[in-house]
Short mmCIF file of C-alpha atoms in Angstrom, two decimals:
data_model
loop_
_atom_site.label_atom_id
_atom_site.label_comp_id
_atom_site.label_asym_id
_atom_site.label_seq_id
_atom_site.Cartn_x
_atom_site.Cartn_y
_atom_site.Cartn_z
CA MET L 277 33.70 6.47 -32.75
CA ALA L 278 32.61 6.90 -29.05
CA ASN L 279 29.36 5.47 -27.97
CA PRO L 280 26.96 8.16 -26.38
CA SER L 281 25.73 7.89 -22.91
CA VAL L 282 22.37 6.16 -22.40
CA LEU L 283 19.77 6.95 -19.75
CA ALA L 284 16.76 4.30 -19.38
CA THR L 285 13.63 5.24 -18.11
CA GLY L 286 10.56 3.54 -16.86
CA VAL L 287 7.21 4.97 -18.40
CA MET L 288 3.78 5.00 -17.07
CA ASN L 289 0.30 6.46 -17.29
CA ASP L 290 -0.68 9.24 -15.29
CA TYR L 291 -1.06 8.32 -11.81
CA ASN L 292 -4.76 8.77 -11.71
CA VAL L 293 -5.15 6.12 -14.49
CA SER L 294 -5.38 3.17 -12.00
CA SER L 295 -7.27 0.82 -14.52
CA ASN L 296 -4.37 0.64 -17.08
CA GLN L 297 -1.66 -1.52 -15.67
CA ASN L 298 0.65 -1.03 -18.64
CA GLY L 299 4.20 0.07 -18.47
CA ALA L 300 7.51 0.05 -20.64
CA ILE L 301 11.30 0.85 -20.25
CA SER L 302 12.60 3.12 -22.72
CA GLN L 303 15.93 4.76 -23.42
CA VAL L 304 17.43 8.03 -24.78
CA ASP L 305 21.00 8.73 -25.62
CA SER L 306 23.22 11.90 -25.21
CA THR L 307 22.78 12.65 -28.94
CA GLY L 308 19.11 12.56 -28.42
CA ALA L 309 18.17 9.29 -29.96
CA VAL L 310 15.05 7.97 -28.46
CA HIS L 311 14.11 4.15 -28.71
CA ALA L 312 10.69 3.47 -26.92
CA GLY L 313 9.59 0.30 -25.73
CA VAL L 314 12.87 -1.46 -25.23
CA VAL L 315 11.37 -3.46 -22.81
CA THR L 316 7.75 -4.38 -22.09
CA GLU L 317 7.72 -7.76 -20.82
CA ILE L 318 9.85 -10.10 -18.50
CA ASP L 319 10.32 -13.70 -20.09
CA LYS L 320 7.35 -13.30 -22.15
CA ASP L 321 5.27 -12.01 -19.55
CA PRO L 322 3.83 -8.25 -19.63
CA PHE L 323 4.40 -6.10 -16.91
CA LYS L 324 1.76 -6.69 -14.30
CA THR L 325 1.63 -3.15 -13.04
CA HIS L 326 2.41 0.41 -14.65
CA ASP L 327 5.35 0.57 -12.30
CA PRO L 328 8.21 -0.83 -14.31
CA ARG L 329 11.47 0.21 -12.87
CA VAL L 330 15.22 -0.24 -14.19
CA LEU L 331 18.45 -0.09 -12.13
CA SER L 332 21.87 -0.22 -13.91
CA PHE L 333 24.92 -2.25 -12.64
CA LYS L 334 28.27 -3.59 -13.84
CA GLN L 335 28.82 -7.38 -13.98
CA SER L 336 32.93 -7.42 -13.98
CA SER L 337 33.01 -4.69 -17.09
CA THR L 338 29.79 -5.40 -18.59
CA ASN L 339 26.89 -3.20 -18.54
CA LYS L 340 23.72 -4.65 -17.11
CA ALA L 341 20.19 -3.43 -16.55
CA LEU L 342 18.02 -4.87 -13.97
CA VAL L 343 14.61 -4.43 -14.68
CA ALA L 344 11.81 -5.09 -12.16
CA ASP L 345 8.03 -5.41 -12.08
CA TYR L 346 6.92 -4.36 -8.84
CA ASP L 347 3.24 -4.73 -7.67
CA LEU L 348 2.28 -2.46 -5.05
CA SER L 349 -0.82 -4.43 -4.30
CA ASN L 350 1.01 -7.42 -2.97
CA SER L 351 4.83 -6.46 -2.69
CA LEU L 352 5.69 -9.00 -5.31
CA THR L 353 8.23 -8.31 -7.81
CA LYS L 354 9.45 -10.05 -10.96
CA TYR L 355 13.15 -9.14 -11.95
CA GLY L 356 15.08 -9.62 -15.45
CA VAL L 357 18.67 -9.06 -16.02
CA PHE L 358 18.87 -7.26 -19.33
CA ASP L 359 22.03 -6.65 -21.79
CA PRO L 360 21.01 -3.05 -22.94
CA THR L 361 22.59 -1.71 -26.25
CA VAL L 362 22.91 1.91 -27.68
CA ALA L 363 20.64 0.55 -30.77
CA GLY L 364 17.89 -0.16 -28.21
CA THR L 365 17.93 -3.88 -28.64
CA TRP L 366 17.89 -5.44 -25.09
CA THR L 367 18.54 -8.97 -24.53
CA LEU L 368 17.25 -11.39 -21.50
CA ASP L 369 19.20 -14.26 -20.68
CA PRO L 370 16.26 -17.04 -20.70
CA ASN L 371 17.54 -18.14 -17.39
CA LYS L 372 17.94 -14.62 -15.63
CA TYR L 373 14.39 -13.94 -14.62
CA PHE L 374 13.65 -14.02 -10.90
CA SER L 375 11.09 -12.71 -8.36
CA ASN L 376 10.26 -12.57 -4.53
CA ASP L 377 7.59 -15.08 -4.70
CA ASP L 378 7.77 -18.03 -2.31
CA THR L 379 6.29 -20.26 -4.99
CA THR L 380 9.33 -19.79 -7.45
CA SER L 381 12.43 -21.55 -7.18
CA ASN L 382 14.65 -18.60 -7.36
CA ASN L 383 13.32 -16.03 -4.52
CA TRP L 384 15.44 -13.00 -4.16
CA GLN L 385 13.87 -12.38 -1.08
CA THR L 386 13.25 -8.69 -1.83
CA SER L 387 10.83 -6.23 -3.39
CA ASN L 388 10.46 -2.59 -4.07
CA PRO L 389 14.06 -2.18 -5.11
CA TYR L 390 15.83 1.13 -4.52
CA SER L 391 19.57 0.90 -5.04
CA ILE L 392 22.29 -1.67 -6.27
CA VAL L 393 25.99 -2.07 -5.20
CA THR L 394 28.20 -4.46 -6.79
CA ASN L 395 31.28 -6.06 -5.51
CA GLY L 396 33.24 -8.66 -7.24
CA ASN L 397 30.69 -11.19 -8.26
CA ASP L 398 28.19 -10.13 -5.66
CA MET L 399 25.27 -7.86 -6.20
CA TYR L 400 23.96 -6.07 -3.31
CA ILE L 401 20.01 -4.97 -3.50
CA MET L 402 18.46 -2.45 -0.99
CA GLY L 403 14.70 -3.00 -0.78
CA TYR L 404 12.56 0.12 0.37
CA ASP L 405 9.67 -2.14 1.65
CA GLN L 406 11.89 -4.84 3.88
CA ASN L 407 14.53 -2.44 4.93
CA THR L 408 17.27 -5.17 4.15
CA ILE L 409 19.90 -5.53 1.55
CA VAL L 410 20.06 -8.89 0.13
CA LYS L 411 23.18 -10.61 -1.52
CA ILE L 412 23.05 -12.16 -5.03
CA ASP L 413 25.70 -14.37 -6.41
CA MET L 414 25.97 -13.27 -10.00
CA THR L 415 27.32 -16.32 -11.44
CA ASP L 416 23.72 -17.44 -12.01
CA TYR L 417 22.14 -14.87 -10.12
CA THR L 418 20.86 -16.91 -7.26
CA TYR L 419 20.03 -15.08 -3.70
CA THR L 420 22.78 -15.83 -1.07
CA SER L 421 21.70 -14.34 1.96
CA THR L 422 20.03 -11.20 3.44
CA PHE L 423 23.26 -9.55 4.02
CA TYR L 424 21.86 -6.82 6.37
CA THR L 425 18.82 -6.09 8.19
CA TYR L 426 18.43 -2.37 9.41
CA THR L 427 17.15 -2.01 12.80
CA PRO L 428 14.69 1.15 13.04
CA LEU L 429 14.49 3.71 15.68
CA ALA L 430 12.10 3.24 18.61
CA GLY L 431 8.50 3.19 17.49
CA LYS L 432 9.43 3.76 13.69
CA LYS L 433 9.40 1.79 10.73
CA GLY L 434 12.93 1.78 8.55
CA HIS L 435 13.02 2.15 4.83
CA GLY L 436 16.11 1.91 2.61
CA VAL L 437 16.38 4.69 0.20
CA ASP L 438 19.78 4.96 -1.35
CA MET L 439 23.42 3.26 -0.94
CA ASP L 440 27.01 3.32 -2.67
CA LYS L 441 30.18 1.98 -2.45
CA VAL L 442 32.89 3.92 -1.04
CA THR L 443 36.72 3.15 -0.19
CA ILE L 444 38.22 4.49 3.10
CA ASP L 445 41.82 4.19 3.98
CA GLY L 446 42.13 1.44 1.17
CA THR L 447 39.25 -0.78 2.20
CA ASP L 448 35.88 -1.02 0.33
CA TYR L 449 32.53 -0.46 2.25
CA ILE L 450 28.76 0.02 1.43
CA ALA L 451 27.31 3.26 2.74
CA ALA L 452 23.54 2.51 3.21
CA LEU L 453 21.09 5.29 3.78
CA PHE L 454 17.76 4.57 5.69
CA ILE L 455 14.82 6.65 6.92
CA ASN L 456 12.31 6.23 9.70
CA ASP L 457 8.80 6.90 9.76
CA ASP L 458 5.68 5.93 11.76
CA GLY L 459 3.84 4.13 8.46
CA SER L 460 1.73 7.49 8.20
CA TYR L 461 4.38 9.30 5.99
CA ALA L 462 3.71 12.23 8.22
CA ASN L 463 5.89 11.78 11.54
CA TYR L 464 9.57 11.03 10.99
CA GLY L 465 12.55 10.39 13.07
CA ASP L 466 16.28 10.87 12.04
CA SER L 467 17.55 9.29 8.89
CA GLN L 468 20.83 7.24 9.55
CA LEU L 469 23.74 6.66 7.20
CA VAL L 470 25.43 3.21 7.97
CA ILE L 471 28.40 2.07 7.09
CA LEU L 472 29.13 -1.69 6.36
CA ASP L 473 32.16 -3.68 5.72
CA PHE L 474 31.48 -6.69 3.20
CA SER L 475 30.99 -9.15 5.90
CA GLY L 476 27.80 -7.27 6.86
CA LYS L 477 29.48 -5.81 10.21
CA THR L 478 28.38 -2.26 10.86
CA ILE L 479 31.14 0.12 11.19
CA ASN L 480 29.70 3.18 12.01
CA THR L 481 26.50 5.16 11.62
CA TYR L 482 25.61 8.85 11.38
CA ASN L 483 22.45 10.61 12.53
CA LEU L 484 21.10 12.77 9.89
CA ASN L 485 18.11 14.90 9.06
CA THR L 486 14.68 13.58 8.68
CA ASN L 487 13.35 11.87 5.58
CA ALA L 488 16.46 11.81 3.56
CA ASN L 489 16.09 10.93 -0.19
CA SER L 490 19.85 10.99 -1.81
CA LEU L 491 23.34 10.02 -1.15
CA ASN L 492 26.30 11.08 -3.33
CA ILE L 493 30.14 10.52 -2.47
CA ASP L 494 33.03 12.25 -4.01
CA ALA L 495 35.57 10.95 -6.30
CA ALA L 496 37.87 10.87 -3.44
CA GLY L 497 35.72 8.95 -1.17
CA THR L 498 36.22 11.79 1.45
CA HIS L 499 32.71 13.23 1.59
CA ALA L 500 29.20 11.90 1.43
CA TYR L 501 26.53 14.61 0.42
CA ILE L 502 22.96 13.84 1.77
CA THR L 503 19.70 15.62 0.64
CA SER L 504 16.44 15.51 2.98
CA TYR L 505 13.03 16.79 2.96
CA GLY L 506 13.05 17.19 6.52
CA GLY L 507 9.82 15.91 7.18
CA PRO L 508 6.54 15.28 5.06
CA GLN L 509 6.66 16.61 1.64
CA ASN L 510 4.31 19.84 1.32
CA ALA L 511 3.27 22.11 -1.40
CA GLY L 512 5.86 24.75 -1.45
CA GLY L 513 8.59 22.66 0.06
CA ASN L 514 10.18 22.76 3.47
CA ASN L 515 12.27 25.39 2.57
CA GLY L 516 9.26 27.93 2.92
CA SER L 517 7.87 26.46 5.93
CA PRO L 518 8.43 24.94 8.47
CA TYR L 519 12.14 25.28 6.83
CA THR L 520 13.50 21.79 7.47
CA SER L 521 14.75 20.51 4.23
CA GLU L 522 18.59 20.22 4.44
CA LEU L 523 21.65 19.11 2.59
CA GLN L 524 24.41 17.89 4.95
CA ILE L 525 28.05 16.62 4.24
CA VAL L 526 29.58 13.58 6.04
CA ASP L 527 33.42 13.53 6.17
CA PHE L 528 34.51 10.20 6.29
CA GLY L 529 38.11 11.17 7.84
CA LYS L 530 36.60 12.90 10.62
CA ASN L 531 33.77 10.63 11.28
CA SER L 532 31.38 13.50 11.41
CA VAL L 533 28.78 15.71 10.03
CA ILE L 534 30.57 18.68 9.10
CA GLN L 535 28.26 20.76 7.40
CA THR L 536 24.39 21.33 7.70
CA ILE L 537 23.20 23.45 4.79
CA GLY L 538 19.59 24.45 5.60
CA PRO L 539 16.70 26.42 4.16
CA LYS L 540 17.19 30.07 2.83
CA GLU L 541 20.90 29.57 2.16
CA ALA L 542 21.31 31.86 -0.89
CA PRO L 543 20.21 31.01 -3.89
CA VAL L 544 18.23 28.24 -2.52
CA LYS L 545 15.31 30.15 -1.13
CA THR L 546 12.43 27.55 -1.88
CA GLY L 547 12.12 24.07 -2.34
CA ASP L 548 13.29 20.88 -0.94
CA TYR L 549 16.71 19.37 -1.53
CA ILE L 550 16.36 16.73 -3.76
CA ASP L 551 19.58 15.37 -5.41
CA VAL L 552 23.26 16.16 -5.87
CA ALA L 553 25.84 15.33 -8.85
CA LEU L 554 29.68 15.82 -8.42
CA VAL L 555 31.33 16.90 -11.42
CA GLY L 556 34.88 17.56 -11.27
CA SER L 557 35.63 20.01 -8.39
CA ASP L 558 31.62 21.33 -8.78
CA ALA L 559 28.55 19.91 -7.28
CA TYR L 560 25.22 20.42 -8.78
CA VAL L 561 22.49 20.70 -6.08
CA LEU L 562 18.67 20.27 -7.22
CA THR L 563 15.82 21.63 -5.35
CA ALA L 564 12.21 21.15 -6.17
CA ASN L 565 8.81 21.43 -4.76
CA TYR L 566 5.04 21.25 -5.93
CA ASN L 567 3.22 24.54 -5.95
CA ASP L 568 0.12 25.31 -4.16
CA ASP L 569 -2.35 23.54 -6.46
CA PHE L 570 -0.33 20.59 -7.01
CA SER L 571 -0.19 21.16 -10.98
CA GLN L 572 3.37 22.23 -11.29
CA TYR L 573 6.99 21.78 -9.99
CA THR L 574 9.37 24.73 -9.42
CA TYR L 575 13.08 23.56 -9.62
CA ARG L 576 16.44 25.28 -8.97
CA LEU L 577 19.89 23.79 -10.09
CA VAL L 578 22.87 25.25 -8.56
CA LYS L 579 26.24 24.90 -9.64
CA ALA L 580 28.85 25.48 -6.92
CA PRO L 581 32.27 24.70 -5.85
CA GLN L 582 32.35 21.52 -3.55
CA SER L 583 35.17 23.60 -1.47
CA SER L 584 32.58 26.14 -0.61
CA LEU L 585 29.93 23.57 0.39
CA TYR L 586 32.24 21.45 2.42
CA THR L 587 34.41 24.15 3.88
CA ASN L 588 31.93 27.01 4.47
CA GLY L 589 28.60 25.40 4.22
CA THR L 590 27.58 28.15 1.55
CA PHE L 591 26.95 28.38 -2.23
CA ASP L 592 29.84 30.89 -2.72
CA GLY L 593 31.03 31.05 -6.32
CA SER L 594 27.94 29.40 -7.64
CA SER L 595 25.66 29.95 -10.61
CA ASP L 596 21.90 28.95 -10.58
CA TYR L 597 18.86 28.59 -12.78
CA THR L 598 15.12 27.97 -12.09
CA ALA L 599 12.04 27.03 -13.83
CA THR L 600 8.66 25.75 -13.60
CA VAL L 601 7.40 22.59 -15.18
CA GLU L 602 4.52 20.29 -15.20
CA SER L 603 4.13 18.16 -12.34
CA GLY L 604 5.80 14.73 -12.41
CA ALA L 605 7.24 12.65 -9.38
CA THR L 606 10.49 11.33 -10.95
CA TRP L 607 13.86 13.60 -10.27
CA LEU L 608 17.40 12.78 -10.85
CA LEU L 609 21.09 14.12 -11.44
CA ALA L 610 23.32 11.49 -12.71
CA TYR L 611 26.84 12.02 -13.96
CA ASP L 612 28.52 9.39 -15.70
CA GLY L 613 32.07 10.82 -16.02
CA ALA L 614 31.23 12.63 -19.18
CA VAL L 615 27.48 13.38 -19.44
CA LEU L 616 25.32 14.95 -16.73
CA TRP L 617 21.87 13.67 -17.10
CA PHE L 618 18.79 15.62 -15.34
CA VAL L 619 15.38 14.30 -15.04
CA ALA L 620 12.74 16.80 -14.11
CA GLY L 621 9.20 15.33 -13.69
CA LYS L 622 8.33 14.55 -17.19
CA LEU L 623 11.47 15.78 -19.06
CA VAL L 624 14.91 14.44 -19.90
CA TYR L 625 17.82 16.83 -20.38
CA THR L 626 21.85 16.94 -20.56
CA ILE L 627 23.53 19.54 -18.86
CA ASP L 628 26.83 21.31 -20.40
CA THR L 629 29.02 21.49 -17.50
CA ALA L 630 31.60 23.41 -19.23
CA VAL L 631 29.54 26.45 -18.64
CA ASP L 632 27.81 28.39 -15.62
CA MET L 633 24.17 27.23 -14.90
CA SER L 634 21.57 28.93 -16.73
CA SER L 635 18.82 28.11 -19.44
CA THR L 636 21.43 27.73 -22.28
CA ALA L 637 23.36 24.84 -20.25
CA LEU L 638 20.37 22.53 -20.48
CA THR L 639 19.32 20.60 -23.73
CA LEU L 640 16.09 18.61 -23.59
CA ARG L 641 16.71 15.22 -25.00
CA ALA L 642 13.34 13.43 -24.35
CA ASN L 643 9.82 13.49 -22.50
CA ALA L 644 7.36 11.17 -21.32
CA ASN L 645 4.79 11.62 -24.40
CA ASP L 646 3.85 8.86 -26.79
CA HIS L 647 6.80 8.34 -29.30
CA SER L 648 4.25 7.89 -32.07
CA SER L 649 3.25 11.42 -31.90
CA ASP L 650 6.30 12.86 -30.62
CA SER L 651 9.96 11.90 -31.69
CA GLN L 652 11.35 13.00 -28.14
CA GLY L 653 8.53 10.85 -26.52
CA LEU L 654 9.82 7.71 -24.45
CA GLY L 655 5.99 6.49 -24.22
CA ILE L 656 4.33 3.75 -26.13
CA SER L 657 0.35 3.83 -27.10
CA THR L 658 -0.43 2.00 -23.96
CA ALA L 659 2.05 3.50 -21.38
CA TYR L 660 2.90 7.43 -21.50
CA GLY L 661 2.32 10.41 -19.64
CA GLN L 662 4.81 9.69 -16.57
CA LEU L 663 8.23 8.89 -15.96
CA ASN L 664 8.50 6.75 -12.87
CA THR L 665 12.23 5.87 -12.74
CA ALA L 666 15.73 6.59 -14.54
CA SER L 667 19.11 5.18 -14.53
CA VAL L 668 22.14 5.35 -16.89
CA VAL L 669 22.81 2.03 -18.31
CA ILE L 670 25.43 2.83 -20.56
CA PRO L 671 28.19 5.47 -19.67
CA TYR L 672 29.88 7.33 -22.54
CA SER L 673 32.62 5.25 -23.89
CA ALA L 674 35.20 7.79 -24.48
CA ALA L 675 34.96 9.88 -21.25
CA ALA L 676 38.32 12.02 -20.61
CA GLY L 677 37.55 11.23 -16.76
CA VAL L 678 35.23 9.24 -15.14
CA SER L 679 32.92 9.35 -12.00
CA ARG L 680 33.88 7.61 -8.81
CA SER L 681 30.90 5.12 -9.26
CA ALA L 682 32.24 4.59 -12.93
CA VAL L 683 35.55 3.68 -11.97
CA SER L 684 34.30 0.90 -9.42
CA GLY L 685 31.30 0.17 -11.45
CA GLY L 686 29.57 -0.39 -8.29
CA HIS L 687 26.40 1.97 -7.81
CA THR L 688 23.54 2.48 -9.36
CA LYS L 689 22.23 6.00 -9.44
CA PHE L 690 18.50 5.72 -9.19
CA ALA L 691 15.94 8.64 -9.60
CA LYS L 692 14.28 10.13 -6.92
CA ILE L 693 10.56 9.17 -6.75
CA MET L 694 8.64 12.06 -5.00
CA LEU L 695 4.95 11.77 -3.77
CA PRO L 696 2.69 11.69 -6.71
CA ARG L 697 0.50 14.88 -6.92
CA GLU L 698 -2.67 12.80 -6.00
CA ILE L 699 -1.28 11.41 -3.00
CA LEU L 700 0.55 14.81 -2.06
CA LYS L 701 -2.99 16.65 -2.55
CA LYS L 702 -4.86 14.20 -0.37
CA PHE L 703 -1.82 14.53 2.48
CA GLY L 704 -2.07 18.28 2.25
CA LYS L 705 -5.83 18.31 2.74
CA ALA L 706 -5.68 15.84 5.53
#
């Protein structure tokens, strides 16, 4: 009997509950079975903040989960390497917990992790704060080196937001996506996609739209799909005004950006481009934005042939669905080779990829509520109300076909964390 796909989430209290520093890692599988609070501490040390996050990776053929307890107040992060299970029993090797604290014996030299790539026995972690990629030896999970340091544009500060592993002409590379801002989250320079070989040498750099947020590479390793806000996040999205959010496609064979799909490209008439999932010959494109009073999010899911996107820069032959949900900052499309997961703020769905995009293609699997009062709730009594991360930690075991990332086992698909409503609301009033 095949094992279901398992999505792990970070659960926290609402952003305005600043006094409550609890959090939890929970999971839901593709049948809808929920296990709340599978991790609440690292090496008997409860989460210091309400911002626990989980990133999946593979060590050889074994599914692993990196749990990070990131403290925004001091940028310190404690890490634990866990073995997740479908049954919801996660185990931590007693020697596999680490931090970026100089007072510890095993300092990983990175905080605020956003993405993982693995290659052989090496793990590469991209940190948002340091704009670096560090290399970790997975034999005993020790820091090896700072593999790459991104040089931001003049007058800007660089941040790593996503990366993937890609094979081009038979050679493996890291594709790393960085943004540039001035520290105010208001003024952005171009984003850049940097192609690195595994010696750390830069092979190519592509200039992209401002404030990029996700990177997705097709099964053949030919095209990279990059979404971007196009500037600061705004209520109503940047497809309303000033019309700057974009979906761009890079062709590695041509060494160029071949399509820039901008605002008002039907059926995407509102919202920001947030994420893409590539399923067979189709692409699922997600847009979303806060409404004017920041209390709700409106999203749109578009299923379109990849060929329409990269050949014509259009959504020809597409189907789409739009809905409005309660505000939540966590959004994700993640395909594991058989199951397509969709995280919409506080809600977790699976999408039936055999049919056109509509409400009937979505099945609600879980939410951010307290599990003790809601069987679909991922929260625990001390932490519920918001999701702050999501990652597929166990792919469906009997997939007829597998995604490119599942083949390599080399990429974490990590949820896109949009600005919480309290921060965005203050920004909108500035």
